[in-house]
Coordinates of C-alpha atoms in Angstrom, one line a residue:
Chain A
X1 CA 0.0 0.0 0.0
X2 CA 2.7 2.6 1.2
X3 CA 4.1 2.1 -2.6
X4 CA 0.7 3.3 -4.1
X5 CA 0.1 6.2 -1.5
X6 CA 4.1 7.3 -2.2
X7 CA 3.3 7.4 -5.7
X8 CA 2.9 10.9 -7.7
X9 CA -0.2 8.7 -9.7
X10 CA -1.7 9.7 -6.0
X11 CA 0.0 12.6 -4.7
X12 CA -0.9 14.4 -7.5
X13 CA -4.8 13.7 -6.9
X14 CA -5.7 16.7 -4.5
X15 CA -3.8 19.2 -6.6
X16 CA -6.0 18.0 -9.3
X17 CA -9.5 17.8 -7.1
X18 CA -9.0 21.7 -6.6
X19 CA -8.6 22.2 -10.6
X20 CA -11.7 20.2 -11.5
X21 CA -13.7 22.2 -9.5
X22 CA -12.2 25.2 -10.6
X23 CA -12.8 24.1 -14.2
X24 CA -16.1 22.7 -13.1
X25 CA -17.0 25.9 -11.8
X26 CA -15.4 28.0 -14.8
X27 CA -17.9 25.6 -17.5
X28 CA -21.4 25.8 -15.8
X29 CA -21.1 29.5 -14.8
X30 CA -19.7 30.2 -18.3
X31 CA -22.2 28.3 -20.1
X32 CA -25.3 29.3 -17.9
X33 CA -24.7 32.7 -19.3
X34 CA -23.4 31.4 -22.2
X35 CA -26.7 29.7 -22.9
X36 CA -28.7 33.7 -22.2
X37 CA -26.4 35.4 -24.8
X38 CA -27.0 32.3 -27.0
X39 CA -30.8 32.6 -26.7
X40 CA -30.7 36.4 -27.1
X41 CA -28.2 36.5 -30.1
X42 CA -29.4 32.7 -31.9
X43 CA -33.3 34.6 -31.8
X44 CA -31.8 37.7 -33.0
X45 CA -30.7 35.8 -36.2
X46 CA -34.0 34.7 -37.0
X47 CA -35.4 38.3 -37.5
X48 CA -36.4 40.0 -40.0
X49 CA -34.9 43.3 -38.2
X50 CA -31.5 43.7 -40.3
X51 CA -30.1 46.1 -37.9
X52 CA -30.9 43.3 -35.0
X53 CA -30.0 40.5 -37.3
X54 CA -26.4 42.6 -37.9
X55 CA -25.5 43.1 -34.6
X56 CA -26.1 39.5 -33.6
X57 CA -24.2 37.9 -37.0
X58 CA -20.9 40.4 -36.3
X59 CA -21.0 38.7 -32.4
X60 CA -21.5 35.2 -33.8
X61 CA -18.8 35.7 -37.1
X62 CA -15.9 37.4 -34.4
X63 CA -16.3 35.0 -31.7
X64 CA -16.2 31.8 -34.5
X65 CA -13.7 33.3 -36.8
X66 CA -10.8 33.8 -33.8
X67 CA -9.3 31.6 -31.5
X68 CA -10.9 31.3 -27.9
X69 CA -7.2 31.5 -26.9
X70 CA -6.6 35.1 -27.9
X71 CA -10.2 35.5 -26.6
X72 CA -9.1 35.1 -23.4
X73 CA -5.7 37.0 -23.5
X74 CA -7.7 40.0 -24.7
X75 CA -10.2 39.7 -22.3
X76 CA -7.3 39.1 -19.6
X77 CA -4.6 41.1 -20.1
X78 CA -6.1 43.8 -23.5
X79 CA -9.2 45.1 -22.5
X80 CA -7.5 45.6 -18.9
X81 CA -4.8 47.8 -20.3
X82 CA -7.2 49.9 -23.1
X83 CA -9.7 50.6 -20.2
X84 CA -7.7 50.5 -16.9
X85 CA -9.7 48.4 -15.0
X86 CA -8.4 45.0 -13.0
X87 CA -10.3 41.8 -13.5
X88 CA -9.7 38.3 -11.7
X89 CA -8.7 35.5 -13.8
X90 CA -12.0 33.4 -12.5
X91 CA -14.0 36.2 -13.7
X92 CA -12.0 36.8 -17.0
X93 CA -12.5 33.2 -17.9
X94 CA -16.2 32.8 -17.4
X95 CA -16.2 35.4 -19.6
X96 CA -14.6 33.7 -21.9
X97 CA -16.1 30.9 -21.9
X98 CA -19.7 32.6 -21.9
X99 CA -18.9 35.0 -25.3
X100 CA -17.7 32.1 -26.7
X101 CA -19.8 29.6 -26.2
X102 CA -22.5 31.8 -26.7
X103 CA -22.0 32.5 -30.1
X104 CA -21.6 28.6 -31.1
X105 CA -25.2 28.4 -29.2
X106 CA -26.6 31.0 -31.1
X107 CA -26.0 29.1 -34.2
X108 CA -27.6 26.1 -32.1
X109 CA -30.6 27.9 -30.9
X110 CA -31.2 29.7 -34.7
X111 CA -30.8 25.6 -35.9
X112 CA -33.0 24.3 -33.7
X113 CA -35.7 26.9 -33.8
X114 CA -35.5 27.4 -37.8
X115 CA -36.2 23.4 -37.6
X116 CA -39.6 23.9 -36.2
X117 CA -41.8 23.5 -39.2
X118 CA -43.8 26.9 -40.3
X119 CA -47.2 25.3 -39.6
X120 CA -46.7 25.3 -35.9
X121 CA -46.7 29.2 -35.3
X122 CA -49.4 29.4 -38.1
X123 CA -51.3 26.8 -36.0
X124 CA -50.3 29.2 -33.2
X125 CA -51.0 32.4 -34.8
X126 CA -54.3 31.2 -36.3
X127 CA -55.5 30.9 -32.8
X128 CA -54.7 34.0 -31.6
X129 CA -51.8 33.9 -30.1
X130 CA -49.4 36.7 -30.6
X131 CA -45.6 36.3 -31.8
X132 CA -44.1 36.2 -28.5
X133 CA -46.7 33.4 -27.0
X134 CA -46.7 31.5 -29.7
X135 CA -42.9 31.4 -29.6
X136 CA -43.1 30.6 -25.8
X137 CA -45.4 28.3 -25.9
X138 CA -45.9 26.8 -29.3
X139 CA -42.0 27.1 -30.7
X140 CA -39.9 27.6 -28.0
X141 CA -40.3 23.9 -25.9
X142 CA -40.3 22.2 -29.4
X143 CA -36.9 24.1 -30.3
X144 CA -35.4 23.2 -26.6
X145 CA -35.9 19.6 -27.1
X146 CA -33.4 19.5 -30.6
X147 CA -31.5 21.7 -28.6
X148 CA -30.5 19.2 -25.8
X149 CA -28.0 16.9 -28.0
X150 CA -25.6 20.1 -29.3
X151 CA -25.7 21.5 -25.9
X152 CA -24.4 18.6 -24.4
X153 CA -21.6 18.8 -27.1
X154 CA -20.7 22.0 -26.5
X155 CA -20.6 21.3 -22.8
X156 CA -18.0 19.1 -23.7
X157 CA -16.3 21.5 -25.9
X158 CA -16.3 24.5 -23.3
X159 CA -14.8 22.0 -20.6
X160 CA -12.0 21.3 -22.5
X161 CA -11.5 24.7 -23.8
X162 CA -10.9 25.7 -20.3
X163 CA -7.4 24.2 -20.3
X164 CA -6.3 27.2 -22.4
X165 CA -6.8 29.3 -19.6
X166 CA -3.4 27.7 -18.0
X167 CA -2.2 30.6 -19.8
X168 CA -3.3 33.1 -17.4
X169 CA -2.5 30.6 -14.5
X170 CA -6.1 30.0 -13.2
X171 CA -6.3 27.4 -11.2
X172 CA -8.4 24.8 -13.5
X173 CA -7.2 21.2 -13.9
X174 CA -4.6 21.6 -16.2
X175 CA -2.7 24.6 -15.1
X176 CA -3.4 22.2 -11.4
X177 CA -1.3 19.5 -13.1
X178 CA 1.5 21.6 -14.7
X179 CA 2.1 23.1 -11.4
X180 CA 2.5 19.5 -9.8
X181 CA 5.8 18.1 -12.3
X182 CA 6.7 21.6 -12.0
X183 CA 8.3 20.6 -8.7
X184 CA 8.1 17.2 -8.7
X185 CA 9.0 16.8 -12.5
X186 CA 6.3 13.7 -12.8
X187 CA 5.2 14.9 -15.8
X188 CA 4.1 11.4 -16.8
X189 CA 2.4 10.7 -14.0
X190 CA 0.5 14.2 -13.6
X191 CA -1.2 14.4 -17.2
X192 CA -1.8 10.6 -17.4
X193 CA -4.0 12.0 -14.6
X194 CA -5.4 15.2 -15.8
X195 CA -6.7 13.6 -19.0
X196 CA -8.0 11.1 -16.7
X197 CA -9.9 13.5 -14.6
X198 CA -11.0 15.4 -18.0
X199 CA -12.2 11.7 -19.3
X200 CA -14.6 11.2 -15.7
X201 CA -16.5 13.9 -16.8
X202 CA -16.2 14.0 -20.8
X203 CA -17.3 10.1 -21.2
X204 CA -20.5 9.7 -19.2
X205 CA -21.6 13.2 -20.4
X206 CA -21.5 11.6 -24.3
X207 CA -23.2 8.1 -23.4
X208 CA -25.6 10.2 -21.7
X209 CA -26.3 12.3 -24.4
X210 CA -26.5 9.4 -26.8
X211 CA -29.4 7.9 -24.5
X212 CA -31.1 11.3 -24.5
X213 CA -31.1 11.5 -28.6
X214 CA -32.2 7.9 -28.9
X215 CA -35.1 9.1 -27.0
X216 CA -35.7 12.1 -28.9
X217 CA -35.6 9.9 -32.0
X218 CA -39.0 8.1 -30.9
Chain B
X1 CA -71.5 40.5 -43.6
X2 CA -69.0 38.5 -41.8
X3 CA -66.5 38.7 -44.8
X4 CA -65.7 41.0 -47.4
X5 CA -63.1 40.8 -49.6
X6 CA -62.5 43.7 -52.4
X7 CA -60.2 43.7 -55.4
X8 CA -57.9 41.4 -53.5
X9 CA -54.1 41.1 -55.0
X10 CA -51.4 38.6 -53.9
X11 CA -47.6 38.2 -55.4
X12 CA -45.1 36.0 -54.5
X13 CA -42.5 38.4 -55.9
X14 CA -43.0 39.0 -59.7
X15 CA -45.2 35.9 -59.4
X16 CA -49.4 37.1 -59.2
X17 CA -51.1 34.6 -57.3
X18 CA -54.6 36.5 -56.5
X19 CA -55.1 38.6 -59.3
X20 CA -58.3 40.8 -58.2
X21 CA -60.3 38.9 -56.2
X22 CA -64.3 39.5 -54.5
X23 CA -66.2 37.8 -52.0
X24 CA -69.1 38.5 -49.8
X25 CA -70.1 36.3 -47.1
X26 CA -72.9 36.4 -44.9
X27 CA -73.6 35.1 -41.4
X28 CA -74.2 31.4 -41.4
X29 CA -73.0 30.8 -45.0
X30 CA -70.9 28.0 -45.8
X31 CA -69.2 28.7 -49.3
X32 CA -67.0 25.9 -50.9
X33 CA -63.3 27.1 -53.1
X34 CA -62.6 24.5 -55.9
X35 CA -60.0 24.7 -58.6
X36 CA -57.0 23.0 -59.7
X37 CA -53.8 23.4 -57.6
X38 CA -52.0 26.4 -58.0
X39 CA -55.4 28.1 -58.5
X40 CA -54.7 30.4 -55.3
X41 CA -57.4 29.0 -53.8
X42 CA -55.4 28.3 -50.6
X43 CA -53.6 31.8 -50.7
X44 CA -56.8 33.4 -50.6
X45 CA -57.6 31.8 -47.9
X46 CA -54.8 32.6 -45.8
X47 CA -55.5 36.2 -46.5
X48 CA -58.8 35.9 -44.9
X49 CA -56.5 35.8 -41.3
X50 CA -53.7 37.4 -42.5
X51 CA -51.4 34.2 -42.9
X52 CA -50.4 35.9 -45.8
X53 CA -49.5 39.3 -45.9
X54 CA -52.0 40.9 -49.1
X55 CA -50.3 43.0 -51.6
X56 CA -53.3 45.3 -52.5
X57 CA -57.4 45.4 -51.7
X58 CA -59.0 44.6 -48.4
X59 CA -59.8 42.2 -46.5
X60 CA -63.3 42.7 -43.9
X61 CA -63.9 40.7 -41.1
X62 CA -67.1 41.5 -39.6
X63 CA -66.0 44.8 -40.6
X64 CA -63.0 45.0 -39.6
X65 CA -59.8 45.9 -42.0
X66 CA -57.8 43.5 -41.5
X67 CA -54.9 45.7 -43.9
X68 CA -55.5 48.8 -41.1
X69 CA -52.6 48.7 -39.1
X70 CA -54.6 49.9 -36.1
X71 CA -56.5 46.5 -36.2
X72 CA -55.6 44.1 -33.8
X73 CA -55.1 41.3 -35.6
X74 CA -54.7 38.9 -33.1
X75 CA -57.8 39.6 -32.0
X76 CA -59.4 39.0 -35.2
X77 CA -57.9 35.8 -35.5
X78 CA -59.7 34.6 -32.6
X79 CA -62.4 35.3 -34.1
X80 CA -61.7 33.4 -37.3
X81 CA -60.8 29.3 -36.9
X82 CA -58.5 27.8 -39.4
X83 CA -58.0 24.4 -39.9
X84 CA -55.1 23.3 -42.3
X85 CA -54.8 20.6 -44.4
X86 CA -51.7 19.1 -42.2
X87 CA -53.3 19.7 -38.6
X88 CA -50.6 21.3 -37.6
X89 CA -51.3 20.0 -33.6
X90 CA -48.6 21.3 -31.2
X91 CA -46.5 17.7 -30.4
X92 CA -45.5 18.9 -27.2
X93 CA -49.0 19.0 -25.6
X94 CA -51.7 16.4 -24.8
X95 CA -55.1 16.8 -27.4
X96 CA -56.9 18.9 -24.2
X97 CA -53.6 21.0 -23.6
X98 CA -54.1 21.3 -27.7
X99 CA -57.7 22.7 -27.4
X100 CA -57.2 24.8 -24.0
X101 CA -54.0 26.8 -25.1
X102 CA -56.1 29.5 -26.7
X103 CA -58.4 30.2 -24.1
X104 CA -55.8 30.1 -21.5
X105 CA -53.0 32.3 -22.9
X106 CA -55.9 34.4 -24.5
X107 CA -58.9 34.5 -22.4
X108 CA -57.1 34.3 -20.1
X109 CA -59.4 31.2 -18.4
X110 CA -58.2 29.7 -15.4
X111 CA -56.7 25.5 -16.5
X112 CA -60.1 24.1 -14.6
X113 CA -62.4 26.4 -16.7
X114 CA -60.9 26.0 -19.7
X115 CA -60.7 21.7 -19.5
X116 CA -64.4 21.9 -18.5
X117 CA -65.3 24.0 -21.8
X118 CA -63.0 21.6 -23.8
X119 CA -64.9 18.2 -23.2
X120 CA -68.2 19.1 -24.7
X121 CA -66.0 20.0 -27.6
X122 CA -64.0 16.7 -27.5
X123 CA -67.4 15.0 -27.6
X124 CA -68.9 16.8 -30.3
X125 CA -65.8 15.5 -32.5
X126 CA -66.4 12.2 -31.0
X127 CA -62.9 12.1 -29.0
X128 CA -63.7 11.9 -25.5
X129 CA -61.6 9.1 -24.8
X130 CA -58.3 10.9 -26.1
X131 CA -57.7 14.2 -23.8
X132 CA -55.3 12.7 -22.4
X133 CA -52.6 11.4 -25.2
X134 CA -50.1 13.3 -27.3
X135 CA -51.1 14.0 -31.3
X136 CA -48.5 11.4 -32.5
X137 CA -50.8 8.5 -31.1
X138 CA -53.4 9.6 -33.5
X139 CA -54.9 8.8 -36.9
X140 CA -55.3 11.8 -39.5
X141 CA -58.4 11.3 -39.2
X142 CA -58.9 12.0 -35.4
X143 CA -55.7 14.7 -35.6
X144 CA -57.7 16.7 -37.8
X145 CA -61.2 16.3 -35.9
X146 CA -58.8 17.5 -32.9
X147 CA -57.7 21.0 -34.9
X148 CA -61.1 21.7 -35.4
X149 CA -61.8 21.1 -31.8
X150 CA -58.6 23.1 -30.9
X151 CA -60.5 26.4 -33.2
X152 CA -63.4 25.7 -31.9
X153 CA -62.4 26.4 -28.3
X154 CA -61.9 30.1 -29.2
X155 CA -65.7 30.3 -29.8
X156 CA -65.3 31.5 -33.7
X157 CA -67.4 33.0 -35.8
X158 CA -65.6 32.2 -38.8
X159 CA -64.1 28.6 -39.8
X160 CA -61.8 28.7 -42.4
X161 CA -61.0 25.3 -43.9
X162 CA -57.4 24.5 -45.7
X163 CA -58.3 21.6 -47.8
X164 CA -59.1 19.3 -44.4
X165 CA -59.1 16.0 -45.7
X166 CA -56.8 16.2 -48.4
X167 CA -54.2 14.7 -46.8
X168 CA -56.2 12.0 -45.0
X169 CA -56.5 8.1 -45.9
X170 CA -59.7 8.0 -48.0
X171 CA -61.5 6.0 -45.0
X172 CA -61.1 8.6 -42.7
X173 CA -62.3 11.7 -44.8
X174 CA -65.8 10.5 -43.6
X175 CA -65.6 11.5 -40.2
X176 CA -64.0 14.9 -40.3
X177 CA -66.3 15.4 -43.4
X178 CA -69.1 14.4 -40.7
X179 CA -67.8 17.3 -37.9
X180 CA -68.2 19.9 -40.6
X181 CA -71.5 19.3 -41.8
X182 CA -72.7 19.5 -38.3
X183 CA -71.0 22.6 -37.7
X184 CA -72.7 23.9 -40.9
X185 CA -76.4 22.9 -39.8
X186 CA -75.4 24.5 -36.6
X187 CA -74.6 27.7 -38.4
X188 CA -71.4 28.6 -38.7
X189 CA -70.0 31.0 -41.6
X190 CA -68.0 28.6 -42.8
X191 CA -65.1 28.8 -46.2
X192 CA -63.8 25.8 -47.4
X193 CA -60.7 25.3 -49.7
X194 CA -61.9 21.6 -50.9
X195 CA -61.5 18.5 -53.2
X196 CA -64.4 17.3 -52.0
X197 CA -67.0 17.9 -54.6
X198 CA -69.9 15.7 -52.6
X199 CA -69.1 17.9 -49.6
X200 CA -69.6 21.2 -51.7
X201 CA -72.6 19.7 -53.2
X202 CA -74.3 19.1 -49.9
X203 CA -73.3 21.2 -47.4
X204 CA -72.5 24.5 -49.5
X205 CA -74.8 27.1 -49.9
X206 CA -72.9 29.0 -53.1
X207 CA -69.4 27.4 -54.5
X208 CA -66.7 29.1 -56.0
X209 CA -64.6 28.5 -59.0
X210 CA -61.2 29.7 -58.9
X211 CA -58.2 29.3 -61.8
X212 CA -55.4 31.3 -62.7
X213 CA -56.0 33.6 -59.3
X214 CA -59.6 34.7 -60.2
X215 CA -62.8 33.5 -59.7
X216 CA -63.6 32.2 -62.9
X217 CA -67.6 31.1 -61.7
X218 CA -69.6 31.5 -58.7
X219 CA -73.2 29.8 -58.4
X220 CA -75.2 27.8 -56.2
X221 CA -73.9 24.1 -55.9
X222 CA -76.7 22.5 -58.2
X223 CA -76.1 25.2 -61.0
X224 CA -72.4 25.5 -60.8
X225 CA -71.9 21.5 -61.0
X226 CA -74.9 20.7 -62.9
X227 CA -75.0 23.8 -65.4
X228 CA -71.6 25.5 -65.5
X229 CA -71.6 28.2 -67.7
X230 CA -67.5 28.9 -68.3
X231 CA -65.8 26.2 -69.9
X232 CA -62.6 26.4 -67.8
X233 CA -65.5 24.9 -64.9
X234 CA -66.7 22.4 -67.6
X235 CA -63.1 21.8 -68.0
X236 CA -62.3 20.8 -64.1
X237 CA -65.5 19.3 -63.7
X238 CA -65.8 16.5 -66.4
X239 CA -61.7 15.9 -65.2
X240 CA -62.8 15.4 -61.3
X241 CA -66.5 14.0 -61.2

């Protein structure tokens, strides 16, 4: 026993506990807003407003067409210096990962809710409802349901995109194991056990998700 | 009149659809729309409710402009049923939630009041037994009888018909064919975009010809398929009876 307990494969394991929860943190505050702007932006693309329907395709085509890494070293370290304000790296990367994300959900949400065929908010319309109820009540819930399987994905996406933010040294699983062979130089032994960590949450997510569109299918 | 339509113009783009169209409909009518497909005879339907947006002429329902912006047109479509030719049931909701929506979000009638107005209209479409399922569980036949129950719940005075049974296995056109003629003998204006040319002959008071966007004829059933007078009707009518 003493040899498993001596061994960094352990040793390395609180380190890591403190990371996940950082990154688990980081992911489900960043895509809980994420998932708002995504709503806002992914109905804004369905207008026929084409000042609305601007705004909300510049958002979705800057945050898609630039690397979430310099996303986060502007929002870190560039808008900082331009506007003279300090913000902690927790904060700075649920930002991130809530612009981001939000744009790829937008594209979700626009999918998912273009899917819906016409004859539902005529249905809707017909009976009086106006645009907004019938998008509540009529569109909306269908539109959530086709949602569920690309949300799940992108879940998966933003977790693992939060290992970027290593580079400004927040605590989140990676940077957590980097730290660890820093001293110890187990590098082996410390990512063998980050991924590991990463694969706990990435793996039961995706067979979960595969029950849930199985069920959808029906 | 509970409908008047004047001089009514439709394009999808450069393409006319409704070239000039007029129709007067009084309380408790029921007038039939037959013509080929891509007569416009759905389109001018649609306009009735403002499902499509008309290019030029007006639209009256119960004197109301429907073209005015300063018409509520919301309102007016709870005044006006519409049944379409693919149901178009909400998939998410149970065949009561289907028929009490309306009167909840609009009439703002409590859940309780609104299920206890719903059954008699379940029964009266002879569905009783299926409040409680979802649409998919249902035949065309019975989705369609539930659409008319789910218009019927905003108390119309209007019921405008989308081709109802075209898209139904011929043994179930019976039933929903059934629901409307009672509706008729109960007196509701009714229009009907149909195929079915028994149904016209029985149940409508005046039928309409439509090709090409206009109405080429307009008589009372047992003239109009007995005696037509233009021969585009002679045409259509020695192809479908």
């Amino acid at each position: 026993m003493e040899f498993l307990t001596e061994s960094h494969y352990y040793r390395v394991m609180p380190f890591l506990f403190e990371g996940l929860v950082y990154t688990l943190m980081i992911t489900i505050a960043g895509l809980l807003i994420g998932f708002v702007l995504g709503a806002i932006f992914g109905l804004a693309r369905l207008t026929k407003n084409k000042f609305i329907y601007g705004i909300a395709s510049i958002y979705v085509e800057v945050v898609r067409g630039t690397p979430i890494l310099a996303q986060i070293l502007f929002i870190y370290f560039g808008l900082p210096d331009l506007l003279e304000w300090n913000i902690d790296k927790v904060t700075a990367s649920i930002i991130a990962i809530a612009l981001n994300a939000g744009a790829y959900i937008a594209e979700i949400v626009r999918g998912a809710v273009y899917s819906i065929d016409k004859g539902q908010s005529e249905a809707g319309r017909s009976i009086g409802l106006n645009k907004s109820q019938t998008m509540r009540y009529i569109i909306w819930p269908q539109a959530f349901r086709r949602m569920i399987p690309p949300l799940g994905n992108q879940f998966i996406i933003s977790l693992k995109d939060t290992s970027l933010f290593s580079v400004i040294a927040v605590s989140e699983l990676l940077y957590m194991g980097q730290q660890y062979y820093g001293t110890t130089f187990a590098a082996f032994e410390a990512l063998t056990m980050v991924c590991v960590l990463y694969l706990c949450i990435t793996i039961p997510t995706s067979l979960y998700l595969r029950k849930v569109e199985r069920r959808l299918d029906v | 009149m509970m409908i008047t339509v004047k001089d009514l113009h439709k394009s999808f783009g450069k393409n006319e659809v409704l070239k000039g169209i007029d129709l007067e409909v009084e309380e408790q009518e029921v007038v039939c729309v037959i013509g080929p497909s891509g007569s416009g005879k759905s389109t001018f339907l649609r306009c009735m409710n403002l499902l499509e947006e008309v290019t030029s002429g007006d639209v009256y329902i119960e004197g109301d402009n429907l073209t005015d912006p300063k018409v509520n047109i919301n309102e007016v479509r709870s005044r006006v049923g519409m049944v379409f030719q693919h149901f178009n049931l909400f998939p998410h909701m149970t065949v009561l939630e289907n028929i009490t929506i309306g009167p909840k979000k609009i009439k703002g009638h409590s859940k309780e009041k609104a299920e206890e107005e719903a059954r008699p209209l379940l029964d009266r479409v002879g569905l009783q037994d299926k409040a409680d399922v979802y649409p998919e569980s249902l035949s065309g036949g019975q989705k369609q009888r539930v659409a008319i129950a789910r218009s019927l719940a905003m108390n119309p005075k209007i019921m405008l018909f989308d081709e109802p049974t075209s898209a139904l296995d011929p043994e179930l056109v019976g039933d929903v064919l059934a629901v409307m003629k009672d509706l008729a003998q109960e007196g509701m204006t009714m229009v009907v975009v149909t195929h079915e040319m028994g149904f016209a002959k029985e149940v409508g008071d005046r039928v309409l010809f439509m090709d090409e966007g206009v109405v080429m004829e307009e008589d009372t059933p047992e003239n109009l398929f007995d005696n037509p007078q233009n021969p585009r009707t002679q045409e259509f009518l020695s192809k479908v009876l």
